[in-house]
PDB file of C-alpha atoms and ligand atoms in Angstrom:
ATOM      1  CA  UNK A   1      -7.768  -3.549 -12.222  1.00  0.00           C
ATOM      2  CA  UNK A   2      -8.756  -0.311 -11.205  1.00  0.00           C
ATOM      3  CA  UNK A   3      -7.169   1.607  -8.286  1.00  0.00           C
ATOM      4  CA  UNK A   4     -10.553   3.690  -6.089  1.00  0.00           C
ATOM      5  CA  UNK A   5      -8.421   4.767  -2.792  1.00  0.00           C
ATOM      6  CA  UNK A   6      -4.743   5.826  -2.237  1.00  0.00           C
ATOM      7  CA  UNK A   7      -3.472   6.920   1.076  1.00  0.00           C
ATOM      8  CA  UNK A   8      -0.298   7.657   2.347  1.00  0.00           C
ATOM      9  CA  UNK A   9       1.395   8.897   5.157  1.00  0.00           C
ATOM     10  CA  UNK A  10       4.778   9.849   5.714  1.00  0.00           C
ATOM     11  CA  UNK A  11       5.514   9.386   2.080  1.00  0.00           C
ATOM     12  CA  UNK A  12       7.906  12.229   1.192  1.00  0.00           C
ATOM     13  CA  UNK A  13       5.975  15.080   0.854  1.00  0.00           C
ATOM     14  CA  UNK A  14       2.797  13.525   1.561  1.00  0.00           C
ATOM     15  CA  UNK A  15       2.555  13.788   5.502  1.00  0.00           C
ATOM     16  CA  UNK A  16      -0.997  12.304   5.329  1.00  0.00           C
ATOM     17  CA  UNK A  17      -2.874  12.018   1.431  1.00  0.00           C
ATOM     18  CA  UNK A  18      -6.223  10.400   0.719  1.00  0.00           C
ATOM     19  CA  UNK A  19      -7.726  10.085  -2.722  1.00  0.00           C
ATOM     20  CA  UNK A  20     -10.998   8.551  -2.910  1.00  0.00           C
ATOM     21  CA  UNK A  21     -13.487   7.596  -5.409  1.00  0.00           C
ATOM     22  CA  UNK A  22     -10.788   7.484  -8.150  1.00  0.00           C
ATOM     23  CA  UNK A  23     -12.354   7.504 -11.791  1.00  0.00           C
ATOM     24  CA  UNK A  24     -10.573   5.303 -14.827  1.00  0.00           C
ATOM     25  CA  UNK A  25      -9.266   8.063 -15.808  1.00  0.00           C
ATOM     26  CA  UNK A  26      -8.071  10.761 -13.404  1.00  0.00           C
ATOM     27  CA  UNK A  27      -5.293  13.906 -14.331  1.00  0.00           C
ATOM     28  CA  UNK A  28      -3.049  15.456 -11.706  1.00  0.00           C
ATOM     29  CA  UNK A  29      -2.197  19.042 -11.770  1.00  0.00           C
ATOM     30  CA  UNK A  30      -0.040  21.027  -9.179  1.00  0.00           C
ATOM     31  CA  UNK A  31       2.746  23.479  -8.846  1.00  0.00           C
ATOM     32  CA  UNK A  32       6.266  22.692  -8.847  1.00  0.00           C
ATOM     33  CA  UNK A  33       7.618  20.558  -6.362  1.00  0.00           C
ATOM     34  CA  UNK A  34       3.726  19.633  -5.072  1.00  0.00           C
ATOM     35  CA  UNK A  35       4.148  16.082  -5.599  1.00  0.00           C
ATOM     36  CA  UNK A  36       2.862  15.021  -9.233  1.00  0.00           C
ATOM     37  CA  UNK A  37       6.222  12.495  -9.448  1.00  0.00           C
ATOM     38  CA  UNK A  38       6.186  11.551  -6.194  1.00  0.00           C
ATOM     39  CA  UNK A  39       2.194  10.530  -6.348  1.00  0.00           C
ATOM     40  CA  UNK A  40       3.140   8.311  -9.053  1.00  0.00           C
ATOM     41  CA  UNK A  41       6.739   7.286  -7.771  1.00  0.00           C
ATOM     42  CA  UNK A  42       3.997   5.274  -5.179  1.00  0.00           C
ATOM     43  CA  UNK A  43       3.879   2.147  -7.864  1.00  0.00           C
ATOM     44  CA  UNK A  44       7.223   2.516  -8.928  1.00  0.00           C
ATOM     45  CA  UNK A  45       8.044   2.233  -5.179  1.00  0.00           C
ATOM     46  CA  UNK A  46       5.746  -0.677  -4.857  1.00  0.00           C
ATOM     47  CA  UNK A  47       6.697  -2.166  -7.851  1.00  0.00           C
ATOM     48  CA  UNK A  48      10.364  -2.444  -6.916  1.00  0.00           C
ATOM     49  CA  UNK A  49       9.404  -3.550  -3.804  1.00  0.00           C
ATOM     50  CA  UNK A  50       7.271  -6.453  -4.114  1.00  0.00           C
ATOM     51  CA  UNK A  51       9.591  -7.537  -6.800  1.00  0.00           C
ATOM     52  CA  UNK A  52      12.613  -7.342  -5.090  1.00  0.00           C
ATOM     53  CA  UNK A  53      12.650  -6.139  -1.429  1.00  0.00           C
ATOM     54  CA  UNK A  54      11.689  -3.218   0.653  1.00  0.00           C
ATOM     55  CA  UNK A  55      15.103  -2.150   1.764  1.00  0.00           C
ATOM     56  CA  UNK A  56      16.157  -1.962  -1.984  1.00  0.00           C
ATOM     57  CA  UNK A  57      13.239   0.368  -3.116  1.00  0.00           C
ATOM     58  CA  UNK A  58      14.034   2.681  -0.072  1.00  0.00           C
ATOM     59  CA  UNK A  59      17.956   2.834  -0.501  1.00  0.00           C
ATOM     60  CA  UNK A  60      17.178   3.818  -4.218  1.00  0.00           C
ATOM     61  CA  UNK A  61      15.226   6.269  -2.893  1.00  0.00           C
ATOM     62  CA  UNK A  62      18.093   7.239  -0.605  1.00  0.00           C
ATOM     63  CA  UNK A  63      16.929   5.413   2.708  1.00  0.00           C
ATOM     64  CA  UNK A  64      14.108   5.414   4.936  1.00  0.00           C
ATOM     65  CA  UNK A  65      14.850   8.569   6.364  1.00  0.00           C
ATOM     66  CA  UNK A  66      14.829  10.267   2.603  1.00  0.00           C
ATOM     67  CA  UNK A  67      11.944   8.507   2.017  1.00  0.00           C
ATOM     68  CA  UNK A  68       9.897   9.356   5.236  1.00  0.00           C
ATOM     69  CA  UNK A  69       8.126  12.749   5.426  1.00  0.00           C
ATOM     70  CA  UNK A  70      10.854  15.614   6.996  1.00  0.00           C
ATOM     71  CA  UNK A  71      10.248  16.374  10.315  1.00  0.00           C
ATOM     72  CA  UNK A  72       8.003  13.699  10.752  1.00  0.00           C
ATOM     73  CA  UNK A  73       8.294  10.793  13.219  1.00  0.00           C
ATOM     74  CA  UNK A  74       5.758   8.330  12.256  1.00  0.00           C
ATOM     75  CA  UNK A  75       6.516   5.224   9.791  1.00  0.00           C
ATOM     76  CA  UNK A  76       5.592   5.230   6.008  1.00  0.00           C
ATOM     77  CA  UNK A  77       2.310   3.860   5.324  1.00  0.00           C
ATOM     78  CA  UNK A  78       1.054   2.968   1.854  1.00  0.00           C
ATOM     79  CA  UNK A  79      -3.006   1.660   1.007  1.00  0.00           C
ATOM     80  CA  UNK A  80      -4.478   1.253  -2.202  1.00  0.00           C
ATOM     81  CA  UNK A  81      -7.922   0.137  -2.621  1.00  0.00           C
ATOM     82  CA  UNK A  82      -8.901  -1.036  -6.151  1.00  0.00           C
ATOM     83  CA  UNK A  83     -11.270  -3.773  -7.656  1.00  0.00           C
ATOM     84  CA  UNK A  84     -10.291  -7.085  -9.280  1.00  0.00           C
ATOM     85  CA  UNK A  85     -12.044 -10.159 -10.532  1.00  0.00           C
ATOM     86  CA  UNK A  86     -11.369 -12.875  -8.438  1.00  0.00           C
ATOM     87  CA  UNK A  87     -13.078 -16.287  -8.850  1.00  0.00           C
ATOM     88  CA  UNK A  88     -15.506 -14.526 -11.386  1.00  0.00           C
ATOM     89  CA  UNK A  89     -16.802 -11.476  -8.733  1.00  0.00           C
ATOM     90  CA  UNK A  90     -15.661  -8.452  -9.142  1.00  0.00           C
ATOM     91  CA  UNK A  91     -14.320  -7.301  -5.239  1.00  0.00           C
ATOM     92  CA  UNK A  92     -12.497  -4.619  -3.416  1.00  0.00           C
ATOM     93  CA  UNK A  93      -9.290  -5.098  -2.308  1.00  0.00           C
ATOM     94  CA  UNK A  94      -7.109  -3.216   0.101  1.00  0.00           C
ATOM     95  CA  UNK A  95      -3.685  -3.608   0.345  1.00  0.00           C
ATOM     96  CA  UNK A  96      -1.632  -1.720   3.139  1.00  0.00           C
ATOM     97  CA  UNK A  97       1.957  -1.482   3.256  1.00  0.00           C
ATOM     98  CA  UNK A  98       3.601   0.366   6.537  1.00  0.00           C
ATOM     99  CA  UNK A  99       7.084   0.703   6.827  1.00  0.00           C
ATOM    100  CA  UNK A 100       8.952   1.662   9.803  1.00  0.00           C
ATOM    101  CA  UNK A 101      12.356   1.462  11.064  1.00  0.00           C
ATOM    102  CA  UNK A 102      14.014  -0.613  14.010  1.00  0.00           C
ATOM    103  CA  UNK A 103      17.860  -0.485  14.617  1.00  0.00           C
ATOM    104  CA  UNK A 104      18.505   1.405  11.738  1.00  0.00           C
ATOM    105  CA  UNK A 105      17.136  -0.988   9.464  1.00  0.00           C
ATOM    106  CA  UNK A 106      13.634  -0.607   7.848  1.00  0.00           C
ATOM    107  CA  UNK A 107      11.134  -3.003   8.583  1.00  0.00           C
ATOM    108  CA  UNK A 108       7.880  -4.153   7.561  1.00  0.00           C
ATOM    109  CA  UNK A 109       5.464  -3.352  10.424  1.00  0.00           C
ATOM    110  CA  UNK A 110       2.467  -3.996   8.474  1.00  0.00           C
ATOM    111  CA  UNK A 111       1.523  -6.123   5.654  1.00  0.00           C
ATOM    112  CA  UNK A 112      -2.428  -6.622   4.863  1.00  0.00           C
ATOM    113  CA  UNK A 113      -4.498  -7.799   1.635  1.00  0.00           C
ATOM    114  CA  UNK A 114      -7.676  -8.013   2.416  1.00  0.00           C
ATOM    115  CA  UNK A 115     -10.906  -8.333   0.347  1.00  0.00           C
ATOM    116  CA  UNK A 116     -14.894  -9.179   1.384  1.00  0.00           C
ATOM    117  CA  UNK A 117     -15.259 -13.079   0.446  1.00  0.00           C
ATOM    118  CA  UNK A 118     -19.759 -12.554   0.615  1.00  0.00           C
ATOM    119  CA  UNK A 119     -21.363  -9.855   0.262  1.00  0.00           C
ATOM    120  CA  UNK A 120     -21.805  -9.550   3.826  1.00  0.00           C
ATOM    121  CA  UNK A 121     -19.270  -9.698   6.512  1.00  0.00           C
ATOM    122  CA  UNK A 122     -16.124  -7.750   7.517  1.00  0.00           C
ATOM    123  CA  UNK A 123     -13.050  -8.401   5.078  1.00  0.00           C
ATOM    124  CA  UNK A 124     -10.989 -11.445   5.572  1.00  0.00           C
ATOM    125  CA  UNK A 125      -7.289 -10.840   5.563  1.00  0.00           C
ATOM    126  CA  UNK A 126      -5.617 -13.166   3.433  1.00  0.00           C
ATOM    127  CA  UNK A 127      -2.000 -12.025   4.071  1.00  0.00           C
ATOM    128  CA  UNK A 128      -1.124 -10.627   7.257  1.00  0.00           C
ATOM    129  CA  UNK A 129       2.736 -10.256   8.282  1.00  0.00           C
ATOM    130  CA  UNK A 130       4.239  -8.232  11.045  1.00  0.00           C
ATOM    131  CA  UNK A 131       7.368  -7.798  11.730  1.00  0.00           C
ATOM    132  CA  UNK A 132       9.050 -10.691   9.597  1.00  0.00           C
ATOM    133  CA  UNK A 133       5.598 -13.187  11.148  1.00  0.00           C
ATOM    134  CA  UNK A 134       2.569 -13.814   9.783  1.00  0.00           C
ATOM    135  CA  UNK A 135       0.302 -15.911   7.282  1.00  0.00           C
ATOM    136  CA  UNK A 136      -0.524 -16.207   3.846  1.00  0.00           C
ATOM    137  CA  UNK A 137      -3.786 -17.846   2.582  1.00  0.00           C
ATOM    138  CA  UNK A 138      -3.042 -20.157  -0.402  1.00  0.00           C
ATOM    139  CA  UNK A 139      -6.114 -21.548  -0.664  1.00  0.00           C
ATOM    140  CA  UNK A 140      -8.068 -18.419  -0.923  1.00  0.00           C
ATOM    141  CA  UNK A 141     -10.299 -19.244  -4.233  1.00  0.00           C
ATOM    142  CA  UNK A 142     -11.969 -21.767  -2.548  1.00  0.00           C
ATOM    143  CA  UNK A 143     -13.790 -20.209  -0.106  1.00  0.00           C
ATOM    144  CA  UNK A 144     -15.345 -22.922   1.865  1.00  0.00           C
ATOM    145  CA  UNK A 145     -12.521 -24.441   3.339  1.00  0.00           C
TER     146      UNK A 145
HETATM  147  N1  LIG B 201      11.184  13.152   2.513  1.00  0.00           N
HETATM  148  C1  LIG B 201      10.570  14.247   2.113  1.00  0.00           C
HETATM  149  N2  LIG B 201       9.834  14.970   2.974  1.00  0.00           N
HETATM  150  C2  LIG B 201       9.200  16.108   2.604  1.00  0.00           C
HETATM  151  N3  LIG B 201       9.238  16.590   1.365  1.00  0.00           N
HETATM  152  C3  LIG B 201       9.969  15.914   0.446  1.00  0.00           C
HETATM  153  C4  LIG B 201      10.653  14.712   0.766  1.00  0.00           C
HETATM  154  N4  LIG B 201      11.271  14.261  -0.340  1.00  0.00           N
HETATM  155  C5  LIG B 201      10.995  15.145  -1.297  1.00  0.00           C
HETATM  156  N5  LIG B 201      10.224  16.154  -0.835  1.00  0.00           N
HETATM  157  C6  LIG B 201       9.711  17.329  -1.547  1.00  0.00           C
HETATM  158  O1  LIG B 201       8.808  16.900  -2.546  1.00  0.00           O
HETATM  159  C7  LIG B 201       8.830  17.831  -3.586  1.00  0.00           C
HETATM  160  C8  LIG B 201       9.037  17.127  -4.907  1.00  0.00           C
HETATM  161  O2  LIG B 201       7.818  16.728  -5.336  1.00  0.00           O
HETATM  162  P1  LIG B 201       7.634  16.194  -6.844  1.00  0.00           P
HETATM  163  O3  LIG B 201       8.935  16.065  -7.520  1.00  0.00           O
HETATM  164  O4  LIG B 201       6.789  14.996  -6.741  1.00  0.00           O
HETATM  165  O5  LIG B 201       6.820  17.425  -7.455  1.00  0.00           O
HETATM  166  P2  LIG B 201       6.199  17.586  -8.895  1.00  0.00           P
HETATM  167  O6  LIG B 201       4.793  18.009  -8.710  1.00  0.00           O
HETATM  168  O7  LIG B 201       6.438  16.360  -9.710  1.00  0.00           O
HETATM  169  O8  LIG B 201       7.052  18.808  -9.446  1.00  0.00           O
HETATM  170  P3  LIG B 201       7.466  19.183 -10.962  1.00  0.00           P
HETATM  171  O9  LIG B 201       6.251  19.869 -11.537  1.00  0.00           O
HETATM  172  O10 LIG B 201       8.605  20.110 -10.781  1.00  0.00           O
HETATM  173  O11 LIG B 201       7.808  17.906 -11.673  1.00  0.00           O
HETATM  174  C9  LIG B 201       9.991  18.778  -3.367  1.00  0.00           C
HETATM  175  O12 LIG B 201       9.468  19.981  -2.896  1.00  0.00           O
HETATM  176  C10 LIG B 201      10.787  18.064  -2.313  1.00  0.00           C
HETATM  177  O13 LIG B 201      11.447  18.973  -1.459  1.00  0.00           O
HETATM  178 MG1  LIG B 202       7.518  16.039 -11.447  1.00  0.00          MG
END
């Protein structure tokens, strides 16, 4: 698997980061404090949350609000875009992960894989949730049905 895309928003000190066109091999250098360990804290975060749960990743963290971007009102927002054999094609996938907060308690506002099935077409979304509702496509290696 190789990760092309990551973009955040509201992701501690990334108010709004794209990286595009990603090579296999790609080195970060910064200043101090500029966001090397938090650019890679993104899997760990991910990680721990798919695993486990959402709330648990951000309360390690130190909660949503230590998590979000200061001074910034919008929810977290997470997208990687990287390519993966599935059913013997190579494709691009996107996943998005938005987080937001509703009485005090995070919540998953968005939840999205999506991938191209042809080579034409928009992507199909095979897991959509919302807000604790949505669907998951088990069937999604065979295409036809
Ligand atoms: N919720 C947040 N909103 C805004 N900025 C934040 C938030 N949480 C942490 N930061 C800032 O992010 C910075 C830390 O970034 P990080 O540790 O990723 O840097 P680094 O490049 O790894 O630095 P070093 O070279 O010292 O390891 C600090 O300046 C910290 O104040
Ligand atoms: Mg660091």
């Amino acid at each position: 698997m190789q990760i092309e895309t990551i973009r955040l928003k509201n992701f501690k000190v990334f108010q709004s980061l794209e990286l595009t066109g990603l090579p296999g091999l790609a080195v970060f250098v910064g200043a101090n404090g500029t966001g090397k360990s938090t650019l890679f804290d993104v899997f760990a975060f991910l990680s721990e949350a798919l695993q486990g749960n959402v709330t648990s990743a951000l309360a390690k963290r130190g909660g949503f609000k230590e998590v979000k971007s200061r001074m910034s009102t919008g929810n977290i927002e997470i997208e990687l875009q990287f390519r993966l054999e599935i059913t013997g094609k190579e494709r691009l996938v996107t996943y998005l992960l938005e987080i937001g907060e509703f009485k005090n308690r995070p919540i998953i506002e968005k939840e999205i894989l999506r991938y191209k099935r042809g080579r034409y077409g928009s992507p199909y979304q095979f897991l959509h949730f919302s807000r604790g509702a949505g669907y998951a496509v088990t069937n999604e290696e065979d295409f036809n049905k």
